[in-house]
Amino acid sequence: RDPFLAFLFIVILGGTPMREIERDFELQAEPIEAALAQLEKLALIDRTRSGAIRPRVDRAIIWRKTPMRLMFEERMKAQFLTMDFSSPDAVYSSEILKLSAAGAAELAELVERHRREIQALADRDRRTARLNRSWYAMLSAIRPLDTSGLQAPAA
């Protein structure tokens, strides 16, 4: 229910060091410490003796239930819905496919595999990037096609 706590947990889960989070988002020590204490109380993170933060949750977890899905609905979805897909710098792909239930299940697994590959890319980039890095949000989604608004052109 706390957007800051959820965000902090997600970026920690993604492997971003606390110093980088503090610097990139210009966060003050007091709210960060309170949030870390809450995440520790929820058994979502551990603090190492060296002061590093370690997630206690496998980052490959799939958020199928609330509260994280609700948080996405309330906080992240609008960023994608308001995106100008015609912009030259927009990066997206779209397909319309006819699949069996088995094919749709396989497609869902491909989306999940893609998410794990993106996590691996972010890990490699964190270790090897020579250029400045920026924050990005990514959405991969599949759903049954809504054809209710489709009409054949009038002859």
Short mmCIF file of C-alpha atoms in Angstrom, two decimals:
data_model
loop_
_atom_site.label_atom_id
_atom_site.label_comp_id
_atom_site.label_asym_id
_atom_site.label_seq_id
_atom_site.Cartn_x
_atom_site.Cartn_y
_atom_site.Cartn_z
CA ARG A 1 0.00 0.00 0.00
CA ASP A 2 3.00 2.28 0.33
CA PRO A 3 4.27 3.35 -3.13
CA PHE A 4 7.70 4.39 -1.84
CA LEU A 5 8.16 1.10 0.02
CA ALA A 6 7.07 -0.92 -3.04
CA PHE A 7 9.34 1.06 -5.35
CA LEU A 8 12.31 0.73 -3.02
CA PHE A 9 11.74 -3.01 -2.70
CA ILE A 10 11.50 -3.48 -6.49
CA VAL A 11 14.75 -1.60 -7.19
CA ILE A 12 16.53 -3.47 -4.38
CA LEU A 13 15.15 -6.72 -5.82
CA GLY A 14 16.59 -5.62 -9.18
CA GLY A 15 20.07 -5.44 -7.63
CA THR A 16 20.55 -1.69 -7.51
CA PRO A 17 22.91 -0.66 -4.67
CA MET A 18 21.43 1.66 -2.04
CA ARG A 19 23.97 4.44 -2.70
CA GLU A 20 22.87 4.51 -6.33
CA ILE A 21 19.18 4.60 -5.38
CA GLU A 22 19.79 7.44 -2.93
CA ARG A 23 21.76 9.45 -5.50
CA ASP A 24 19.52 8.84 -8.52
CA PHE A 25 16.29 9.71 -6.73
CA GLU A 26 17.76 12.30 -4.32
CA LEU A 27 16.43 10.45 -1.29
CA GLN A 28 17.10 11.48 2.28
CA ALA A 29 18.54 9.05 4.83
CA GLU A 30 15.62 9.16 7.30
CA PRO A 31 12.82 7.93 4.99
CA ILE A 32 15.14 5.35 3.46
CA GLU A 33 16.10 3.99 6.88
CA ALA A 34 12.43 3.77 7.92
CA ALA A 35 11.55 1.96 4.69
CA LEU A 36 14.48 -0.45 5.03
CA ALA A 37 13.44 -1.22 8.60
CA GLN A 38 9.91 -1.97 7.36
CA LEU A 39 11.20 -4.22 4.54
CA GLU A 40 13.40 -6.02 7.06
CA LYS A 41 10.45 -6.45 9.43
CA LEU A 42 8.44 -7.92 6.54
CA ALA A 43 11.33 -10.39 5.97
CA LEU A 44 11.80 -9.11 2.41
CA ILE A 45 15.42 -7.98 2.87
CA ASP A 46 18.46 -8.64 5.03
CA ARG A 47 21.26 -6.25 5.84
CA THR A 48 24.75 -7.69 5.64
CA ARG A 49 27.51 -6.87 8.12
CA SER A 50 29.10 -4.65 5.49
CA GLY A 51 25.86 -2.65 5.28
CA ALA A 52 24.73 -4.01 1.92
CA ILE A 53 21.06 -4.80 1.38
CA ARG A 54 20.19 -8.30 0.17
CA PRO A 55 16.69 -9.28 -0.97
CA ARG A 56 15.29 -12.42 0.65
CA VAL A 57 12.92 -12.96 -2.28
CA ASP A 58 13.89 -14.53 -5.58
CA ARG A 59 13.78 -11.73 -8.15
CA ALA A 60 12.20 -14.13 -10.67
CA ILE A 61 9.00 -14.07 -8.60
CA ILE A 62 5.86 -13.40 -10.65
CA TRP A 63 3.52 -10.86 -9.03
CA ARG A 64 0.20 -12.55 -9.76
CA LYS A 65 -1.70 -11.19 -6.79
CA THR A 66 -2.22 -7.99 -4.92
CA PRO A 67 -0.77 -5.87 -3.45
CA MET A 68 1.97 -5.58 -6.11
CA ARG A 69 -0.44 -5.94 -9.03
CA LEU A 70 -2.68 -3.30 -7.49
CA MET A 71 0.35 -1.04 -7.09
CA PHE A 72 1.14 -1.49 -10.80
CA GLU A 73 -2.48 -0.71 -11.68
CA GLU A 74 -2.44 2.48 -9.63
CA ARG A 75 1.10 3.76 -10.26
CA MET A 76 2.69 2.32 -13.41
CA LYS A 77 -0.05 1.52 -15.90
CA ALA A 78 -0.75 5.16 -16.71
CA GLN A 79 2.86 5.65 -17.82
CA PHE A 80 2.28 3.11 -20.58
CA LEU A 81 -1.26 4.17 -21.46
CA THR A 82 -0.18 7.77 -22.02
CA MET A 83 2.89 6.79 -24.05
CA ASP A 84 3.05 8.25 -27.56
CA PHE A 85 3.61 5.09 -29.59
CA SER A 86 4.07 7.16 -32.76
CA SER A 87 7.07 9.01 -31.31
CA PRO A 88 10.39 8.24 -33.05
CA ASP A 89 11.95 7.24 -29.74
CA ALA A 90 9.10 4.87 -28.77
CA VAL A 91 10.29 1.28 -28.51
CA TYR A 92 7.56 -1.35 -28.61
CA SER A 93 6.35 -4.36 -30.51
CA SER A 94 2.86 -5.59 -31.17
CA GLU A 95 1.49 -8.78 -32.73
CA ILE A 96 -1.96 -10.18 -33.34
CA LEU A 97 -1.90 -13.97 -33.17
CA LYS A 98 -4.42 -16.79 -33.29
CA LEU A 99 -3.40 -19.41 -30.72
CA SER A 100 -4.82 -22.44 -28.98
CA ALA A 101 -4.97 -22.48 -25.18
CA ALA A 102 -1.67 -24.39 -25.23
CA GLY A 103 -0.13 -21.81 -27.57
CA ALA A 104 -1.31 -18.97 -25.33
CA ALA A 105 0.22 -20.69 -22.31
CA GLU A 106 3.50 -21.07 -24.20
CA LEU A 107 3.37 -17.39 -25.16
CA ALA A 108 2.88 -16.47 -21.48
CA GLU A 109 6.00 -18.51 -20.65
CA LEU A 110 7.93 -16.71 -23.41
CA VAL A 111 6.96 -13.37 -21.87
CA GLU A 112 8.21 -14.59 -18.47
CA ARG A 113 11.44 -15.89 -20.02
CA HIS A 114 11.87 -12.49 -21.69
CA ARG A 115 11.51 -10.81 -18.28
CA ARG A 116 14.27 -12.99 -16.84
CA GLU A 117 16.50 -12.20 -19.83
CA ILE A 118 15.88 -8.48 -19.26
CA GLN A 119 16.93 -8.91 -15.61
CA ALA A 120 20.15 -10.60 -16.78
CA LEU A 121 20.77 -7.76 -19.25
CA ALA A 122 20.37 -5.20 -16.45
CA ASP A 123 22.84 -7.15 -14.28
CA ARG A 124 25.42 -7.28 -17.10
CA ASP A 125 24.92 -3.61 -17.90
CA ARG A 126 25.35 -2.63 -14.24
CA ARG A 127 28.71 -4.44 -14.17
CA THR A 128 30.08 -3.42 -17.58
CA ALA A 129 28.52 -0.11 -18.72
CA ARG A 130 31.00 2.63 -19.47
CA LEU A 131 28.31 5.19 -20.28
CA ASN A 132 25.83 6.79 -17.89
CA ARG A 133 22.74 4.73 -17.27
CA SER A 134 19.13 5.94 -17.03
CA TRP A 135 16.00 4.40 -15.54
CA TYR A 136 13.50 2.69 -17.86
CA ALA A 137 10.15 1.01 -17.32
CA MET A 138 9.22 -1.99 -19.43
CA LEU A 139 5.89 -3.73 -19.93
CA SER A 140 5.30 -7.05 -21.68
CA ALA A 141 1.68 -8.09 -21.81
CA ILE A 142 -0.62 -10.47 -23.61
CA ARG A 143 -4.39 -10.61 -23.56
CA PRO A 144 -7.25 -11.93 -25.65
CA LEU A 145 -7.95 -9.54 -28.52
CA ASP A 146 -11.02 -7.33 -28.05
CA THR A 147 -12.64 -7.17 -31.48
CA SER A 148 -15.80 -5.38 -30.32
CA GLY A 149 -14.69 -2.11 -31.91
CA LEU A 150 -13.78 -3.61 -35.29
CA GLN A 151 -16.16 -3.07 -38.16
CA ALA A 152 -15.77 -3.72 -41.85
CA PRO A 153 -15.60 -0.50 -43.88
CA ALA A 154 -18.89 0.48 -45.49
CA ALA A 155 -19.02 -0.38 -49.18
#
